[in-house]
Short mmCIF file of C-alpha atoms and ligand atoms in Angstrom, two decimals:
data_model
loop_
_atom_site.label_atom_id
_atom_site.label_comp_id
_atom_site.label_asym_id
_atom_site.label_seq_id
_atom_site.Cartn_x
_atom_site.Cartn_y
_atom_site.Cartn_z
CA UNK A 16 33.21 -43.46 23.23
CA UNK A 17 36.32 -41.08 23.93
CA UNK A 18 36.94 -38.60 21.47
CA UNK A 19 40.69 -39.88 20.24
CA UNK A 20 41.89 -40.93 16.81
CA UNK A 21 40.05 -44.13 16.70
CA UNK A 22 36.81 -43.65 17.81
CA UNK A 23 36.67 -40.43 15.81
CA UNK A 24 37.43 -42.20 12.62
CA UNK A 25 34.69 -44.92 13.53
CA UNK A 26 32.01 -42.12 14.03
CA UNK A 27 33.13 -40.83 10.46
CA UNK A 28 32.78 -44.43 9.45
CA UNK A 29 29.29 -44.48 11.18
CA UNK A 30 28.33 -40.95 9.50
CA UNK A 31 29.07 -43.11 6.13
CA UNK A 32 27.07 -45.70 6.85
CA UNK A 33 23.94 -43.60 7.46
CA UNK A 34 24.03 -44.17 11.47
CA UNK A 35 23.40 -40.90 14.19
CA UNK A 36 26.49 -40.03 15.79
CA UNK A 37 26.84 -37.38 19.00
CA UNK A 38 29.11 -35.00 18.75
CA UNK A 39 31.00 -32.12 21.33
CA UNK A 40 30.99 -28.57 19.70
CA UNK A 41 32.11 -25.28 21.35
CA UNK A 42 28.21 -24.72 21.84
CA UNK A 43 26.46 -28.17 22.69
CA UNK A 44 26.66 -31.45 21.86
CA UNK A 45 24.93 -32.12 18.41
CA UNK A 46 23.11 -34.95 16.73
CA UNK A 47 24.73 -35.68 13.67
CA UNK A 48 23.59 -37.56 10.46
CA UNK A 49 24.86 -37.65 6.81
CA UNK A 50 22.84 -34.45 5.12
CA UNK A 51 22.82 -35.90 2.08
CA UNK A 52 21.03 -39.41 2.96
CA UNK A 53 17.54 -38.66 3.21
CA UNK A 54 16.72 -41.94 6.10
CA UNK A 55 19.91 -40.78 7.82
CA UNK A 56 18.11 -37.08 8.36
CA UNK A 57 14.87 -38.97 9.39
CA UNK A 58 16.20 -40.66 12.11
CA UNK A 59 17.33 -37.58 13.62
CA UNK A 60 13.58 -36.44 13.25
CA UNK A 61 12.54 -39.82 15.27
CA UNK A 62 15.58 -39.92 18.10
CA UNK A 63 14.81 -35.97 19.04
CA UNK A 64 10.62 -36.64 18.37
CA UNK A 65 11.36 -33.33 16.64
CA UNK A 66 8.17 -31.98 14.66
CA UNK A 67 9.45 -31.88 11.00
CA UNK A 68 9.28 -28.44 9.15
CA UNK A 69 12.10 -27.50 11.85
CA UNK A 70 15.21 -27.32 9.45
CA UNK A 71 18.36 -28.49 10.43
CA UNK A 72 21.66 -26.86 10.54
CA UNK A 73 23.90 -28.49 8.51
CA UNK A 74 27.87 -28.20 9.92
CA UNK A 75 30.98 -28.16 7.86
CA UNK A 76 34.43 -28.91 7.84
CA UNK A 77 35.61 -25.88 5.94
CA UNK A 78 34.15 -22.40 4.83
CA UNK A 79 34.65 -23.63 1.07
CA UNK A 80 32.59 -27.02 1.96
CA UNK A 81 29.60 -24.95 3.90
CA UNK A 82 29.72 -22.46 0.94
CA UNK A 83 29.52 -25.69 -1.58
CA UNK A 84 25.89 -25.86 0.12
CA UNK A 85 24.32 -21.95 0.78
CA UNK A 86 25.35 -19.56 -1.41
CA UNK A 87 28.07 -17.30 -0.65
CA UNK A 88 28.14 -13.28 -1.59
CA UNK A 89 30.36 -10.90 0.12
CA UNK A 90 28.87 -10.44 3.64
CA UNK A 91 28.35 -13.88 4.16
CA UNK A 92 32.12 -14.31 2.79
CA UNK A 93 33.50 -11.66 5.46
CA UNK A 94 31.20 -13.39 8.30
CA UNK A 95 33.00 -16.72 7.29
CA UNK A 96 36.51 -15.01 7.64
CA UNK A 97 36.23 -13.35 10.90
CA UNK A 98 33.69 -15.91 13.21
CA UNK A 99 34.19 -19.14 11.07
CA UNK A 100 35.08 -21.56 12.49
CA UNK A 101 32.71 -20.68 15.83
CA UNK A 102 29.44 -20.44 17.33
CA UNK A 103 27.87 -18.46 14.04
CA UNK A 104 25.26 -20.32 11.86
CA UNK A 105 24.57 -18.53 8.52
CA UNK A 106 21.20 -18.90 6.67
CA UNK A 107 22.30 -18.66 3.08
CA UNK A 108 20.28 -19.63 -0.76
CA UNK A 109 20.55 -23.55 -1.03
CA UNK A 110 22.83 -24.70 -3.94
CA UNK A 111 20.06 -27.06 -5.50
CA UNK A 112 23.33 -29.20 -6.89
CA UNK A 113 24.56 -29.88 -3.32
CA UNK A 114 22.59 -32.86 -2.90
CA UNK A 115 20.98 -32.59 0.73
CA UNK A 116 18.03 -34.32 1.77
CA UNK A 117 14.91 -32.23 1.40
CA UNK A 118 14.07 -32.83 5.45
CA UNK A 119 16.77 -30.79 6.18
CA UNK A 120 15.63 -27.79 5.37
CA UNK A 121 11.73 -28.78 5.22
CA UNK A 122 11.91 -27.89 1.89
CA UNK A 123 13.10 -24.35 2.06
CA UNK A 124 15.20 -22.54 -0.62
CA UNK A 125 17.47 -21.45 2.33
CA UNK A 126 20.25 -23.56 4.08
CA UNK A 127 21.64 -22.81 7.70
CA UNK A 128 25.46 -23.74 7.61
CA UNK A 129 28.25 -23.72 10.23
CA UNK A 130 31.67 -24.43 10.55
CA UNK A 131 32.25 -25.19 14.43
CA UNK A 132 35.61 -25.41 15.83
CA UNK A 133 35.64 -27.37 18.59
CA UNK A 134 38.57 -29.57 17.34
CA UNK A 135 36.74 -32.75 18.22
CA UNK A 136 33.89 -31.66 15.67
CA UNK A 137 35.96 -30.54 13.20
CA UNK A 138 37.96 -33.56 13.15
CA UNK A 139 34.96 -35.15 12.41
CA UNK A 140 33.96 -33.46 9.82
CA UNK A 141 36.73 -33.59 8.01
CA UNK A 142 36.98 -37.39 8.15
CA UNK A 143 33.32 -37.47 7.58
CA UNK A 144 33.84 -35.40 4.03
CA UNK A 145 30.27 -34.59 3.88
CA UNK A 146 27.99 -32.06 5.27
CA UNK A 147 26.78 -33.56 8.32
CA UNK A 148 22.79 -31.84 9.88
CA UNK A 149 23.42 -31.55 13.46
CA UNK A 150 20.53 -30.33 16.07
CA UNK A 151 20.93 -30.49 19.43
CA UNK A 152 21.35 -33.89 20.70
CA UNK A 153 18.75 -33.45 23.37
CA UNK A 154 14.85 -34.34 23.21
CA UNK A 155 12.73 -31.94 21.61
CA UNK A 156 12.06 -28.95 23.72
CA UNK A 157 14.10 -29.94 26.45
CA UNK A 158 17.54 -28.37 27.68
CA UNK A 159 20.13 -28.94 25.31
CA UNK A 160 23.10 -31.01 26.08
CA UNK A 161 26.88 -29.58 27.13
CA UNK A 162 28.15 -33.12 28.40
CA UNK A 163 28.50 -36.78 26.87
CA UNK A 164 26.08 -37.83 29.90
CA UNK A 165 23.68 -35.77 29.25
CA UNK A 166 22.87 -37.34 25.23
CA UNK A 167 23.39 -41.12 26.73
CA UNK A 168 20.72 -39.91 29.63
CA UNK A 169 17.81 -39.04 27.65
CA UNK A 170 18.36 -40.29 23.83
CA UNK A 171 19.60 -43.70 25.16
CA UNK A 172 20.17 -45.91 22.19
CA UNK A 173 18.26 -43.46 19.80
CA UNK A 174 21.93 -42.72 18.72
CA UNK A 175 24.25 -45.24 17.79
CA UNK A 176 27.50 -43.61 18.88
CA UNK A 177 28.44 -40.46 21.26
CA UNK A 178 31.74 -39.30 21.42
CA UNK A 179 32.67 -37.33 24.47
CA UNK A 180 34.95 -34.58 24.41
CA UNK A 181 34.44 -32.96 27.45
CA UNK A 182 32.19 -30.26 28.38
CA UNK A 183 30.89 -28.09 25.64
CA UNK A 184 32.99 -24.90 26.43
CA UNK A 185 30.40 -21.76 25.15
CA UNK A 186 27.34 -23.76 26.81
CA UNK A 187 24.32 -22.12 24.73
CA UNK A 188 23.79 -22.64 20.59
CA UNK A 189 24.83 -20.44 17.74
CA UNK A 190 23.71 -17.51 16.92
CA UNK A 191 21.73 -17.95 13.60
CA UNK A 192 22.03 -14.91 11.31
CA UNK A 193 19.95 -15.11 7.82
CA UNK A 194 21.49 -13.03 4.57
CA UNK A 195 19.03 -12.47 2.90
CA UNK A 196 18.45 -9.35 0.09
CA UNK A 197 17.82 -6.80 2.78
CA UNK A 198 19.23 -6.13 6.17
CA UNK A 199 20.71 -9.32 8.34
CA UNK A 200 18.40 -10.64 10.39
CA UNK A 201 18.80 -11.72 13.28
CA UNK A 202 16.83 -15.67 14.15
CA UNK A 203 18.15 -16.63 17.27
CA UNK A 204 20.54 -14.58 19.87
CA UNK A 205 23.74 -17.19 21.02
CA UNK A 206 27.54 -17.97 21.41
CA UNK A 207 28.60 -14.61 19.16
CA UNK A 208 26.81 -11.58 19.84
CA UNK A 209 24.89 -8.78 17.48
CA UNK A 210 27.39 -6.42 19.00
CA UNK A 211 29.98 -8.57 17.41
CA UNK A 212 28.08 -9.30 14.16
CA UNK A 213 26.54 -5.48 13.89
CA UNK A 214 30.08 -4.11 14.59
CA UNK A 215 31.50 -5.92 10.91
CA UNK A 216 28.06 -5.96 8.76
CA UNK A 217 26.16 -2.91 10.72
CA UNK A 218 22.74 -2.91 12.19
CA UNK A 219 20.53 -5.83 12.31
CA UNK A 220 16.95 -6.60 11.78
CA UNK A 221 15.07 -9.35 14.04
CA UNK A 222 12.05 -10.94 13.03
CA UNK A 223 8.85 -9.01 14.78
CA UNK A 224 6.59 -11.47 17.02
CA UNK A 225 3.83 -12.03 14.02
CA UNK A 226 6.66 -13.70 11.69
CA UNK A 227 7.13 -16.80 13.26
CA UNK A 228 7.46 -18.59 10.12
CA UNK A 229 10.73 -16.71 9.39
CA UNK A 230 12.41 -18.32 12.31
CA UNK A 231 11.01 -21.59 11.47
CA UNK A 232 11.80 -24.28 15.12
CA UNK A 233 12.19 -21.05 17.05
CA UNK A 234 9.64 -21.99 19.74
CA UNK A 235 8.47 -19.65 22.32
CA UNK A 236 8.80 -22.65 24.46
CA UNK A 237 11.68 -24.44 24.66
CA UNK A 238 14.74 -25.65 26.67
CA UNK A 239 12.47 -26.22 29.83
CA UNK A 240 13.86 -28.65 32.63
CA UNK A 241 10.19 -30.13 34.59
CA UNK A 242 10.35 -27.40 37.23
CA UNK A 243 9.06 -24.22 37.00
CA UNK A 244 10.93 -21.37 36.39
CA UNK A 245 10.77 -17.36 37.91
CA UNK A 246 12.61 -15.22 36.40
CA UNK A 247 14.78 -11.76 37.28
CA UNK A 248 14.07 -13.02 40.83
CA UNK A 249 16.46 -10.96 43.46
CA UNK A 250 16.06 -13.30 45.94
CA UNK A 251 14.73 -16.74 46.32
CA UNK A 252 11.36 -17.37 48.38
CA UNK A 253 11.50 -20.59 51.01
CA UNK A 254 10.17 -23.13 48.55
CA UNK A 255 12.58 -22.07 45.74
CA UNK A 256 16.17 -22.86 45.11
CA UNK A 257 18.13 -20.04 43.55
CA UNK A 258 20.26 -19.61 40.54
CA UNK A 259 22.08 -17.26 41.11
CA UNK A 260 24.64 -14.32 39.49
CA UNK A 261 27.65 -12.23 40.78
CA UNK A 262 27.77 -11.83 44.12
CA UNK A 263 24.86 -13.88 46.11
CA UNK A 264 24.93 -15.63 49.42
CA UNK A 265 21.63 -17.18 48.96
CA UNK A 266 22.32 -19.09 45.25
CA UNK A 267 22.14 -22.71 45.47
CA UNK A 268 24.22 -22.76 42.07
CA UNK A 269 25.75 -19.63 40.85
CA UNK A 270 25.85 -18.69 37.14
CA UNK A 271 29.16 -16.91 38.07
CA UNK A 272 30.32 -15.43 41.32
CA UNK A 273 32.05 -12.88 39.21
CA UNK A 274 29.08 -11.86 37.03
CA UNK A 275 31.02 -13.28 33.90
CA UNK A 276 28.39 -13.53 30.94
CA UNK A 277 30.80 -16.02 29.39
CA UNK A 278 30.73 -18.29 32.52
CA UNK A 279 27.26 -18.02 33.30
CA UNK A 280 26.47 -19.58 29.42
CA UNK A 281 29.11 -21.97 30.12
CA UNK A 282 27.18 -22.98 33.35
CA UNK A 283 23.90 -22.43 32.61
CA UNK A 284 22.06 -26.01 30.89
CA UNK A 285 24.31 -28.07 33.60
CA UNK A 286 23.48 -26.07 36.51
CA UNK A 287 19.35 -26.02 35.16
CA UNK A 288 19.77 -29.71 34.80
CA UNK A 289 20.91 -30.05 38.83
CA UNK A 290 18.19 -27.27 39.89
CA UNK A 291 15.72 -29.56 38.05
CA UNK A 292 16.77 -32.94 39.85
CA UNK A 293 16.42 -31.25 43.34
CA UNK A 294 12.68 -31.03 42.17
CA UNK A 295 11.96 -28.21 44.02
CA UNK A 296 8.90 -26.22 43.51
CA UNK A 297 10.22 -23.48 41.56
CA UNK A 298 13.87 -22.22 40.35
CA UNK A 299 13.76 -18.49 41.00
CA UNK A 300 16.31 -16.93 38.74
CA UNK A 301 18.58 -13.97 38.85
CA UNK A 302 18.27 -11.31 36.55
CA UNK A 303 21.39 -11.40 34.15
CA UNK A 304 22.29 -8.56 31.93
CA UNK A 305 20.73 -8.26 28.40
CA UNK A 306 23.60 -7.30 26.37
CA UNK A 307 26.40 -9.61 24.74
CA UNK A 308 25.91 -13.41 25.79
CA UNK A 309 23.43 -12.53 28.35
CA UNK A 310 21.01 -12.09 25.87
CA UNK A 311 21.68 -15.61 24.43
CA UNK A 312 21.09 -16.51 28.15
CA UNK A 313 18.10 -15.01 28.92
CA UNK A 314 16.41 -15.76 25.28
CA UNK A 315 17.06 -19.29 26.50
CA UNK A 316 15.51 -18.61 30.04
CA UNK A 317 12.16 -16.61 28.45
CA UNK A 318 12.01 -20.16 26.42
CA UNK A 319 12.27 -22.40 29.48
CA UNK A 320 10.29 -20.53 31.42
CA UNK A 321 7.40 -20.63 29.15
CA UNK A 322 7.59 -24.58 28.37
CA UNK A 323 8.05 -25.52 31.87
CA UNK A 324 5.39 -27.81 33.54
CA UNK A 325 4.42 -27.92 37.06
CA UNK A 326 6.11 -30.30 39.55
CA UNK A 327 5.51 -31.79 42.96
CA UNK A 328 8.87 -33.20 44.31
CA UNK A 329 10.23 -33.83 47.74
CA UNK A 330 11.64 -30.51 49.18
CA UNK A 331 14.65 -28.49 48.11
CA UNK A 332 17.87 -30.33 47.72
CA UNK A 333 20.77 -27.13 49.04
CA UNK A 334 23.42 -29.58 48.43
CA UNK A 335 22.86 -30.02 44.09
CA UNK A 336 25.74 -26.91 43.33
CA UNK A 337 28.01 -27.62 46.56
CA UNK A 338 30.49 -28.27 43.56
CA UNK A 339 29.90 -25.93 40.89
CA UNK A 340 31.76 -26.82 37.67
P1 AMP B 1741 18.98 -26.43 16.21
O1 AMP B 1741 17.72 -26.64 16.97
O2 AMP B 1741 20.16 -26.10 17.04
O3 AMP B 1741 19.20 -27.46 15.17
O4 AMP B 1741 18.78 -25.08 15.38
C1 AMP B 1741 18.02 -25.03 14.25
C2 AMP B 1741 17.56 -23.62 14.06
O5 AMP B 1741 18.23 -23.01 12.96
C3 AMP B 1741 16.10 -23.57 13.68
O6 AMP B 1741 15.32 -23.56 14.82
C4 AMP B 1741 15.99 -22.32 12.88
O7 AMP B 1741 15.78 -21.22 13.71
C5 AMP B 1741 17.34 -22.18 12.24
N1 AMP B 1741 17.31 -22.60 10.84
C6 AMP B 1741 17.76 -23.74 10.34
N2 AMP B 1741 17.57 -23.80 9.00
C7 AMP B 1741 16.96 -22.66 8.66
C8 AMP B 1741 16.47 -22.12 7.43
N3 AMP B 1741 16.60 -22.76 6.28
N4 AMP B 1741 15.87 -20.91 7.47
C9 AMP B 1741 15.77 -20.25 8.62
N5 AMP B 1741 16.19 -20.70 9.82
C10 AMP B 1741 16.78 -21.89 9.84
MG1 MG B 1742 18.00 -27.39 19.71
#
């Protein structure tokens, strides 16, 4: 359903009613379900086949209504100012008043809370007027969604309404950040980066490799399309297609031309989704930079490239990027 008036205000009326609703944000498209109804939150579970334990971030229309959930404090109150709303989810002390189903956060005393502001999903949210757990709104380990297509493609009528807005316009999640009693940490690398954050709160911690359960749903393998992946690849070998970045005459799709971080995130699920569906043997990658987004970017490639499964598919495809987006 188009994102207008109408069919905005029936998704809020869905969201009511306990149903799963698909939603644009500036990052991907989410899966949305009333955070406070405990069968609403389930179905989420089922539609993604999501293990449960793996919290969900819960997405607000306003700073005050994510802070009615997660305790503030006065980093997590400057964080709000400067990068909410946008692509920052905080992981804050659950209010045990706010009412949210326990599935949510798989029983955690913490709460991850974001106020996005792509204007479709905060329209939403404020005719929702609840806090609303969004994932992804993509199968579980798979490549998240950044079109309407993409969540009627492979959750089918799993979810009871999708409202398309467009193309997601940052392309790869939030960046979760927990506040905690000691240093920030940083859980998961995405659409602001620890330059940004570090340069307002100072340095940040990230979790070391042997504390997975601090970054509970952070899977080493993850967003992987069927074909296999090789990665920091300078060129592509004859049974490969190529995704390339900056200048490249041999990229079947190109991140960006310009070697633009902010493109290449933009770009990056849709053009793995048409590198899949050539089914070549293997997508040979580019390297990309690791600092700012591009190391949102290549978190998400390490991921993919570790869950992906072998394929045996007709031969390359050149034409799938002839029209980049
Ligand atoms: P998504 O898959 O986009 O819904 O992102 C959910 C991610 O947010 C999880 O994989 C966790 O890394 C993080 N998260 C959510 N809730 C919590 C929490 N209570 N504590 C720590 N991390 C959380
Ligand atoms: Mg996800």
């Amino acid at each position: 359903m188009l994102a207008t008036t109408a069919g905005i205000r029936q998704a809020a009326a869905y969201l009511r009613s306990g149903r799963l609703v698909a939603f644009p944000t500036e990052t991907v498209y989410g899966l949305g379900a009333d955070a406070t109804n405990p069968a609403a939150v389930s179905r989420v579970f089922q539609a993604k086949k999501r293990p449960v334990g793996h919290p969900l971030i819960i997405h607000a229309a306003t700073t005050a209504a994510a802070f009615a959930v997660g305790g503030g404090g006065p980093r997590a109150a400057r964080l709000a100012e400067q990068f909410w709303p946008g692509p920052l989810t905080l992981v804050l002390p659950l209010r045990p008043d706010a009412g949210i189903a326990e599935a949510v956060t798989g029983g955690r005393h913490t709460v991850a809370l974001r106020v996005p502001r792509h204007p479709v999903a905060a329209a939403l949210l404020r005719e929702a007027a609840m806090p609303v757990a969004a994932p992804s709104a993509n199968p579980h380990g798979r490549l998240s969604p950044t079109r309407a297509q993409h969540v009627r493609d492979e959750l089918g009528s799993a979810v009871d309404l999708v409202l398309d807005g467009g193309p997601a316009d940052i392309g790869v999640e939030s960046t979760v950040l927990e506040l905690g009693a000691g240093q920030p940490m940083l859980l998961r690398a995405g659409g602001i980066s620890a330059e940004e954050l570090a340069a307002l709160i100072g340095p940040l911690a990230e979790p070391a490799a042997h504390e997975p359960a601090r970054a509970p749903g952070m899977l080493r393998k993850h967003y992987a399309p069927n074909t296999p992946l090789r990665l920091n690849a300078d060129a592509p070998s004859p049974d490969e297609v190529y995704l390339g970045f900056g200048a490249s005459r041999r990229a079947t799709c190109n991140l960006s031309p310009t070697g633009d971080l902010e493109e290449a995130a933009r770009n990056l699920f849709t053009m793995l989704r048409r590198l899949d569906s050539a089914r070549a043997h293997r997508i040979a990658v580019a390297p990309i930079p690791d600092h700012h987004l591009g190391k949102a970017i290549n978190d998400r490639l390490r991921r993919a490239e570790r869950g992906a499964a072998p394929s045996d598919g007709p031969p390359p495809a050149q034409t799938v990027c002839e029209r980049p987006s």
